[in-house]
């Protein structure tokens, strides 16, 4: 049985698990209609009367009446919607419990859950295993394992026709000095080439505490002294970003992973500094974090005290992104192109019948990215545009979000030029899949046929006031007080259009430079211990001595609490 941590004072605004009273191993989800201000989630777990029975499929929600066909869509750049994951571990990360071979991880990502692209991102540490979990005679740097095992196998699979139509590449998860983890991809002009792998090897030599003796002597002589000493300062992180910018300005990236998982790992001034140094490289935050199957959602397991509220997840989303008017909004208020993404951070789902970690790639967290994606370089180019929305639990699988003015149309990641006082027509069109990947019971392979139902979508607006300058108080500003929910849309607002999308439009007057973004959920606005006034509350720990019951409770917790977040559309008002 899952319980709330006893160490947590009941007076604090933490939300208790929805599942603290559920019977062991008997969890199901039922869909129900949503509406603004509803007091129950659009998915709510119930206890079946027979523990061994499969979870019942929910009845379909009544469809709104069809609306008139939408206006013809404006022309868009070439491309298509794709889905993918940038944060995936294999057996070369020693903390994966040696559960899934490389082939099995790729099979989950592409064959089972239908991703179009994936970045493998094992820990940039010493590795003890090959692709198949065979123990090596001695530990080797991960970059060496990438070259010896991972990349040759990927190339062999694709050369044989397996995943030939998929985009796969190897990156790595770096222990950032004085911070937490960051995914680093060094593509070079030829991703996964000998040159790209040598660049990863050089990065590991320069910017980790690996001993020089672990690298080829000729390379060490050519590379010179290591770049750091204790590898525990922000300056050493900046040195690595500077190196990426100097050597791979257009073919590398650094993504900030699970930024608030451990207290005090970043200040907003440090995030600004990294983005200022290399905006083409440091442009994404993993706001919708992986490791969702951990008892502490996302692995955010710092003490449950008031001081650590910024180090919790909120509906499975990092505080930096989930907090309305918080850190992400503060960065957007400067016009920074910093995008939110969702990743699995896959290590394993369940191990040894005792431990749980996260979902497989594409199973729960999905990035929906628009672009003409043919290879890793075009994928990176698409990521930089920001035309992306991130989803947990299959809440939606299509989103068309546009801001239309007299001069044109702005989409996610873009900037629309307008005149002061002109009408801006904001259009939101979305779909949800017929079912998501909720299993009953976890690991059974039996999907419960739960159709996600969106309760409401928030149109969020914030003012863009310009860049904050280093050395000024504003450089440490971590809020955007102008951020507000401009309009909350519910089922009574949207209609079903001729293309099968739920559609709603809203008109505002252009007054000043600003941005618009979306978030949506299956929860009502005031679900006890889940949401308050439409805002997500901090996720509680799910515990219990019966392992199977705890796994099922965690899984139901996650699928009962679903969100999506879009990247923003910027609007710039012409000077008068």
XYZ file of C-alpha atoms in Angstrom, residues 59-540:
482
model
C -16.438 4.379 -21.905
C -15.800 6.879 -24.681
C -16.261 10.514 -23.830
C -19.136 12.162 -25.676
C -17.790 13.984 -28.709
C -18.527 17.674 -29.154
C -20.560 18.658 -32.153
C -18.537 19.126 -35.336
C -17.599 22.686 -36.203
C -17.247 24.171 -39.639
C -14.058 23.177 -41.496
C -11.023 25.163 -40.430
C -9.619 27.906 -42.622
C -6.952 26.648 -45.036
C -3.646 26.355 -43.220
C -0.854 28.711 -44.293
C 2.159 27.226 -46.024
C 4.694 25.690 -43.669
C 8.363 24.798 -44.028
C 9.046 21.314 -45.348
C 8.924 18.572 -42.791
C 6.655 16.348 -40.791
C 5.823 15.609 -37.188
C 8.162 13.048 -35.632
C 8.508 11.566 -32.142
C 11.678 10.835 -30.239
C 13.728 10.676 -27.054
C 17.068 12.335 -26.293
C 17.926 10.560 -23.029
C 18.299 6.771 -23.123
C 20.710 4.506 -21.258
C 22.011 1.080 -22.225
C 24.079 -1.570 -20.467
C 27.156 0.590 -20.861
C 25.771 2.661 -17.985
C 26.594 0.652 -14.891
C 23.400 1.727 -13.094
C 21.045 0.074 -15.604
C 21.029 -3.198 -13.642
C 21.980 -4.937 -16.919
C 18.314 -5.378 -17.773
C 18.171 -4.581 -21.501
C 20.790 -5.149 -24.189
C 21.378 -2.460 -26.784
C 19.272 -4.409 -29.275
C 16.458 -4.690 -26.744
C 16.555 -0.962 -25.952
C 16.348 -0.120 -29.646
C 13.559 -2.667 -30.065
C 11.534 -0.994 -27.318
C 12.106 2.478 -28.755
C 11.370 1.720 -32.401
C 9.552 -1.589 -32.763
C 7.336 -1.466 -29.691
C 6.724 2.248 -29.148
C 7.215 3.632 -32.625
C 9.788 6.382 -32.182
C 11.304 8.038 -35.235
C 14.570 9.099 -33.629
C 16.588 8.476 -30.491
C 19.826 9.579 -28.862
C 21.637 7.079 -26.666
C 23.123 8.911 -23.704
C 25.014 6.625 -21.361
C 26.861 8.062 -18.394
C 30.242 9.539 -19.318
C 31.927 7.443 -16.655
C 33.930 4.258 -16.529
C 31.944 1.444 -18.108
C 32.075 -2.218 -17.089
C 29.966 -3.873 -19.794
C 29.551 -4.252 -23.522
C 26.259 -3.928 -25.445
C 25.075 -7.352 -24.326
C 25.958 -7.050 -20.652
C 29.158 -9.062 -20.797
C 31.508 -7.966 -18.024
C 34.706 -6.451 -19.346
C 38.081 -7.529 -18.010
C 38.705 -3.938 -16.914
C 36.624 -0.803 -16.889
C 37.020 1.522 -19.865
C 35.997 5.126 -20.542
C 32.481 5.260 -21.969
C 33.737 7.037 -25.097
C 35.910 4.000 -25.791
C 32.925 1.705 -25.302
C 30.894 3.832 -27.716
C 33.566 3.309 -30.377
C 34.161 -0.376 -29.673
C 30.639 -1.622 -29.122
C 27.727 0.781 -29.434
C 28.357 2.572 -32.722
C 29.496 -0.533 -34.675
C 26.338 -2.360 -33.628
C 24.051 0.535 -34.598
C 25.754 0.821 -37.965
C 25.510 -2.932 -38.544
C 21.793 -2.931 -37.740
C 21.075 -0.018 -40.055
C 23.247 -1.444 -42.834
C 21.232 -4.663 -42.663
C 18.024 -2.659 -43.160
C 16.977 -2.717 -39.493
C 16.042 0.824 -38.448
C 17.310 2.140 -41.789
C 14.500 4.698 -41.725
C 15.231 5.776 -38.149
C 17.598 8.452 -36.881
C 19.881 7.048 -34.181
C 23.028 8.538 -32.745
C 25.231 8.296 -29.680
C 25.577 11.116 -27.199
C 26.541 10.897 -23.526
C 25.361 12.131 -20.142
C 28.061 14.208 -18.523
C 28.437 14.844 -14.785
C 28.633 18.626 -15.105
C 31.137 20.119 -12.657
C 29.306 21.681 -9.689
C 25.926 20.959 -11.302
C 23.888 17.864 -12.165
C 23.764 16.000 -15.484
C 23.815 17.266 -19.027
C 23.438 15.405 -22.301
C 26.239 16.232 -24.696
C 26.049 15.393 -28.370
C 29.062 15.951 -30.618
C 27.920 15.167 -34.131
C 30.699 16.739 -36.222
C 30.038 16.895 -39.941
C 29.704 13.113 -39.989
C 27.836 11.811 -36.907
C 29.153 8.555 -35.393
C 32.231 8.744 -37.627
C 35.737 8.080 -36.349
C 36.159 11.846 -36.020
C 32.978 12.191 -33.954
C 33.997 9.326 -31.673
C 37.472 10.782 -31.249
C 35.868 14.096 -30.269
C 33.836 12.316 -27.562
C 37.021 10.626 -26.362
C 38.798 13.974 -26.188
C 35.907 15.543 -24.286
C 36.023 12.729 -21.736
C 39.771 13.177 -21.327
C 39.568 16.949 -20.941
C 36.428 17.433 -18.857
C 36.193 14.457 -16.482
C 38.492 13.030 -13.831
C 39.468 10.040 -16.000
C 43.153 9.188 -15.638
C 45.295 10.079 -18.687
C 46.585 6.498 -18.737
C 43.144 5.370 -19.940
C 43.614 7.190 -23.260
C 45.987 6.553 -26.178
C 49.367 8.180 -25.362
C 49.626 9.830 -28.773
C 46.238 11.459 -28.288
C 47.145 12.651 -24.795
C 50.300 14.232 -26.186
C 48.311 15.965 -28.924
C 45.515 17.099 -26.629
C 47.774 18.594 -23.976
C 46.982 18.907 -20.265
C 43.551 18.130 -18.880
C 41.194 21.083 -18.705
C 40.228 20.790 -15.053
C 41.512 19.888 -11.631
C 38.745 18.966 -9.193
C 35.968 18.997 -11.821
C 33.710 20.629 -9.280
C 33.384 24.261 -10.338
C 31.034 26.188 -12.584
C 34.084 27.609 -14.360
C 35.012 24.096 -15.493
C 31.518 23.643 -16.938
C 31.917 26.920 -18.818
C 35.299 25.760 -20.103
C 33.666 22.680 -21.622
C 30.956 24.779 -23.285
C 33.649 27.105 -24.634
C 35.480 24.095 -26.092
C 32.300 22.852 -27.769
C 31.651 26.308 -29.182
C 35.192 26.653 -30.514
C 35.402 23.209 -32.094
C 31.803 22.198 -32.923
C 29.738 25.414 -32.938
C 27.028 24.072 -35.241
C 27.256 20.331 -34.616
C 27.076 19.951 -30.833
C 24.599 20.545 -28.028
C 24.367 20.455 -24.241
C 20.957 19.726 -22.723
C 20.318 20.420 -19.025
C 18.853 17.198 -17.592
C 16.461 16.999 -14.588
C 17.667 20.441 -13.445
C 15.999 20.612 -10.020
C 16.451 16.988 -8.953
C 19.067 17.907 -6.359
C 18.757 21.156 -4.391
C 21.049 24.036 -5.205
C 22.598 22.671 -8.385
C 21.868 25.721 -10.554
C 21.151 29.381 -10.146
C 19.313 31.142 -12.930
C 22.357 33.360 -13.363
C 24.396 30.247 -14.163
C 21.791 29.054 -16.659
C 21.851 32.491 -18.291
C 25.628 32.425 -18.381
C 25.694 29.062 -20.144
C 23.088 30.154 -22.685
C 24.828 33.510 -23.246
C 28.120 31.741 -23.861
C 26.710 29.386 -26.518
C 23.017 29.898 -27.350
C 23.313 27.524 -30.296
C 24.549 24.754 -27.984
C 22.793 25.294 -24.636
C 19.164 25.693 -25.668
C 17.107 22.926 -24.017
C 15.881 21.961 -20.570
C 14.619 18.490 -19.750
C 11.582 19.866 -17.962
C 9.472 16.736 -18.354
C 11.874 14.386 -16.660
C 12.349 10.641 -16.922
C 12.651 8.033 -14.162
C 8.910 8.359 -13.591
C 8.654 4.840 -12.127
C 10.717 5.749 -9.074
C 8.826 6.012 -5.757
C 9.918 9.667 -5.704
C 8.653 10.756 -9.091
C 11.540 11.466 -11.430
C 14.010 10.386 -8.757
C 13.541 13.741 -6.991
C 14.218 12.233 -3.580
C 15.501 15.099 -1.450
C 13.938 15.403 1.990
C 10.230 16.233 1.984
C 10.517 19.598 3.688
C 9.296 23.040 2.707
C 12.784 24.193 1.705
C 12.888 21.504 -0.975
C 9.627 22.388 -2.691
C 11.637 23.685 -5.686
C 13.285 20.240 -5.876
C 10.063 18.310 -6.418
C 8.271 17.403 -9.605
C 4.829 18.871 -10.213
C 2.682 16.510 -12.227
C 5.907 14.776 -13.268
C 7.419 18.066 -14.467
C 10.482 19.828 -13.086
C 9.748 22.906 -10.994
C 11.708 25.147 -13.378
C 9.118 24.488 -16.079
C 6.015 23.631 -14.022
C 6.036 26.799 -11.924
C 3.889 29.457 -13.597
C 6.015 32.597 -13.813
C 9.073 30.689 -12.608
C 12.520 30.046 -14.036
C 11.513 29.015 -17.564
C 9.182 31.991 -17.847
C 11.942 34.275 -16.539
C 14.229 33.051 -19.326
C 11.502 33.404 -21.949
C 10.809 36.938 -20.736
C 14.203 37.890 -22.150
C 13.331 36.375 -25.500
C 15.721 33.473 -24.939
C 15.179 30.501 -27.215
C 15.342 27.853 -24.503
C 13.057 24.906 -25.142
C 11.416 22.320 -22.906
C 11.710 18.618 -23.761
C 10.435 15.306 -22.348
C 12.659 12.230 -22.065
C 12.496 8.731 -20.634
C 15.952 8.688 -18.989
C 15.494 4.948 -19.443
C 17.659 2.666 -17.310
C 15.195 -0.133 -16.532
C 11.564 -0.385 -15.533
C 11.698 -3.055 -12.799
C 14.745 -4.905 -11.494
C 15.117 -7.955 -9.251
C 11.462 -7.680 -8.284
C 12.432 -4.914 -5.867
C 13.351 -1.734 -7.695
C 11.619 0.456 -10.249
C 13.113 3.256 -12.313
C 11.433 4.430 -15.509
C 9.525 3.723 -18.687
C 11.005 2.536 -21.962
C 11.806 5.096 -24.664
C 8.543 6.298 -26.196
C 6.362 4.453 -23.712
C 5.423 7.428 -21.520
C 7.458 10.549 -22.432
C 7.439 11.726 -26.046
C 8.815 14.733 -27.864
C 6.734 15.686 -30.898
C 9.128 17.561 -33.164
C 8.495 19.124 -36.556
C 11.241 19.062 -39.136
C 12.731 17.628 -42.286
C 14.580 15.034 -40.231
C 16.766 12.644 -42.196
C 19.851 12.254 -40.007
C 21.305 13.476 -36.690
C 22.359 16.859 -38.108
C 18.900 17.661 -39.449
C 17.460 16.472 -36.135
C 19.678 18.936 -34.271
C 18.630 21.696 -36.664
C 14.969 20.869 -36.005
C 15.521 20.883 -32.239
C 16.974 24.372 -32.450
C 13.849 25.708 -34.160
C 11.747 24.831 -31.105
C 8.699 23.632 -33.037
C 8.081 20.960 -30.417
C 5.554 19.945 -27.809
C 6.291 17.473 -25.037
C 3.774 14.969 -23.670
C 3.559 12.456 -20.846
C 1.343 9.397 -20.974
C -0.081 10.007 -24.440
C -2.392 12.798 -23.298
C -2.315 14.198 -26.834
C -0.558 13.014 -29.977
C -1.132 16.021 -32.260
C -1.023 19.771 -31.655
C -1.383 22.693 -34.021
C -0.752 25.962 -32.167
C -0.653 29.180 -34.173
C -0.769 32.921 -33.595
C -2.006 34.734 -36.695
C -1.539 38.421 -37.362
C -1.874 40.721 -40.342
C 1.640 39.936 -41.588
C 1.694 36.187 -41.133
C 1.485 33.309 -38.703
C 3.734 32.348 -35.799
C 4.186 28.794 -34.599
C 5.994 27.136 -31.712
C 9.580 28.367 -31.562
C 9.059 31.227 -34.009
C 8.598 34.974 -33.714
C 5.724 36.870 -35.323
C 6.083 40.547 -36.133
C 2.921 42.593 -35.498
C 1.730 46.163 -35.120
C 0.491 47.504 -31.833
C -3.259 47.209 -31.475
C -3.840 44.679 -34.233
C -5.907 41.563 -33.620
C -4.043 38.319 -33.027
C -6.006 35.153 -33.663
C -4.709 32.275 -31.546
C -5.764 28.836 -32.757
C -5.314 25.561 -30.888
C -6.055 22.215 -32.537
C -5.273 18.902 -30.866
C -5.982 15.191 -30.906
C -5.646 12.431 -28.341
C -4.867 8.799 -29.195
C -7.457 6.050 -28.934
C -5.476 4.588 -26.046
C -2.255 5.243 -24.204
C 0.318 2.735 -22.915
C -1.110 2.198 -19.445
C -0.576 -1.464 -18.578
C -2.683 -3.466 -16.199
C -0.794 -4.878 -14.398
C 2.675 -3.398 -14.929
C 4.789 -5.732 -17.026
C 1.858 -7.903 -18.055
C 1.815 -6.653 -21.628
C -1.933 -6.083 -21.251
C -2.949 -2.542 -22.123
C -5.998 -1.275 -20.271
C -7.391 0.502 -23.349
C -7.586 3.827 -21.551
C -8.349 6.721 -23.894
C -6.791 9.922 -22.548
C -9.194 12.810 -22.059
C -7.999 16.414 -21.889
C -9.782 18.283 -19.119
C -8.518 21.748 -19.975
C -5.805 23.654 -21.811
C -4.245 26.832 -20.491
C -3.161 29.585 -22.849
C -0.279 31.183 -20.950
C 1.125 34.606 -21.798
C 4.144 36.495 -20.538
C 5.757 39.797 -21.385
C 9.139 39.929 -23.118
C 11.076 42.781 -21.568
C 14.526 42.186 -23.062
C 17.802 40.617 -21.953
C 19.140 40.894 -18.453
C 22.795 41.909 -18.304
C 25.574 40.172 -16.350
C 26.466 42.021 -13.180
C 23.000 43.529 -12.745
C 20.361 42.409 -10.217
C 18.146 41.319 -13.081
C 20.634 38.613 -14.069
C 19.536 36.740 -10.934
C 15.805 37.331 -11.510
C 14.140 33.904 -11.497
C 10.513 34.955 -11.939
C 8.384 36.615 -14.578
C 5.588 38.388 -12.686
C 3.754 39.145 -15.930
C 3.116 35.455 -16.657
C -0.546 34.583 -16.392
C -3.130 32.129 -17.649
C -4.681 34.316 -20.294
C -7.512 31.911 -21.022
C -8.482 28.421 -19.834
C -10.248 26.309 -22.439
C -12.448 23.332 -21.573
C -14.639 20.922 -23.491
C -17.354 23.528 -23.654
C -15.008 25.730 -25.701
C -13.511 23.438 -28.327
C -15.273 21.841 -31.268
C -14.473 18.885 -33.473
C -13.343 20.020 -36.927
C -13.530 18.219 -40.258
C -10.004 16.808 -39.807
C -10.803 15.184 -36.465
C -9.060 17.828 -34.362
C -10.586 19.515 -31.350
C -10.320 23.193 -32.232
C -10.659 26.471 -30.380
C -9.693 30.043 -31.275
C -9.200 33.171 -29.225
C -8.484 36.767 -30.252
C -6.307 39.221 -28.350
C -4.983 42.687 -29.087
C -1.258 43.052 -29.684
C -0.052 45.433 -27.019
C 3.592 44.684 -26.311
C 6.307 42.121 -26.904
C 5.238 38.839 -25.388
C 5.080 35.086 -25.782
C 2.261 32.565 -25.701
C 2.595 28.939 -24.652
C 0.257 26.073 -23.791
C -0.084 23.456 -21.129
C -2.846 20.904 -20.801
C -3.844 18.152 -18.415
C -6.347 15.384 -17.791
C -6.896 16.741 -14.264
C -9.521 19.182 -13.141
C -8.465 22.536 -11.774
C -9.005 21.676 -8.104
C -8.361 17.981 -7.571
C -7.543 17.417 -3.897
C -3.783 16.996 -3.405
C -3.186 17.185 -7.178
C -4.091 20.663 -8.429
C -5.127 23.956 -6.861
C -6.585 26.745 -8.967
C -5.343 24.902 -12.039
C -1.733 24.762 -10.835
C -0.034 21.392 -10.289
C 0.943 20.537 -6.732
C 4.220 18.800 -5.767
C 4.288 15.056 -6.308
C 4.254 12.858 -3.244
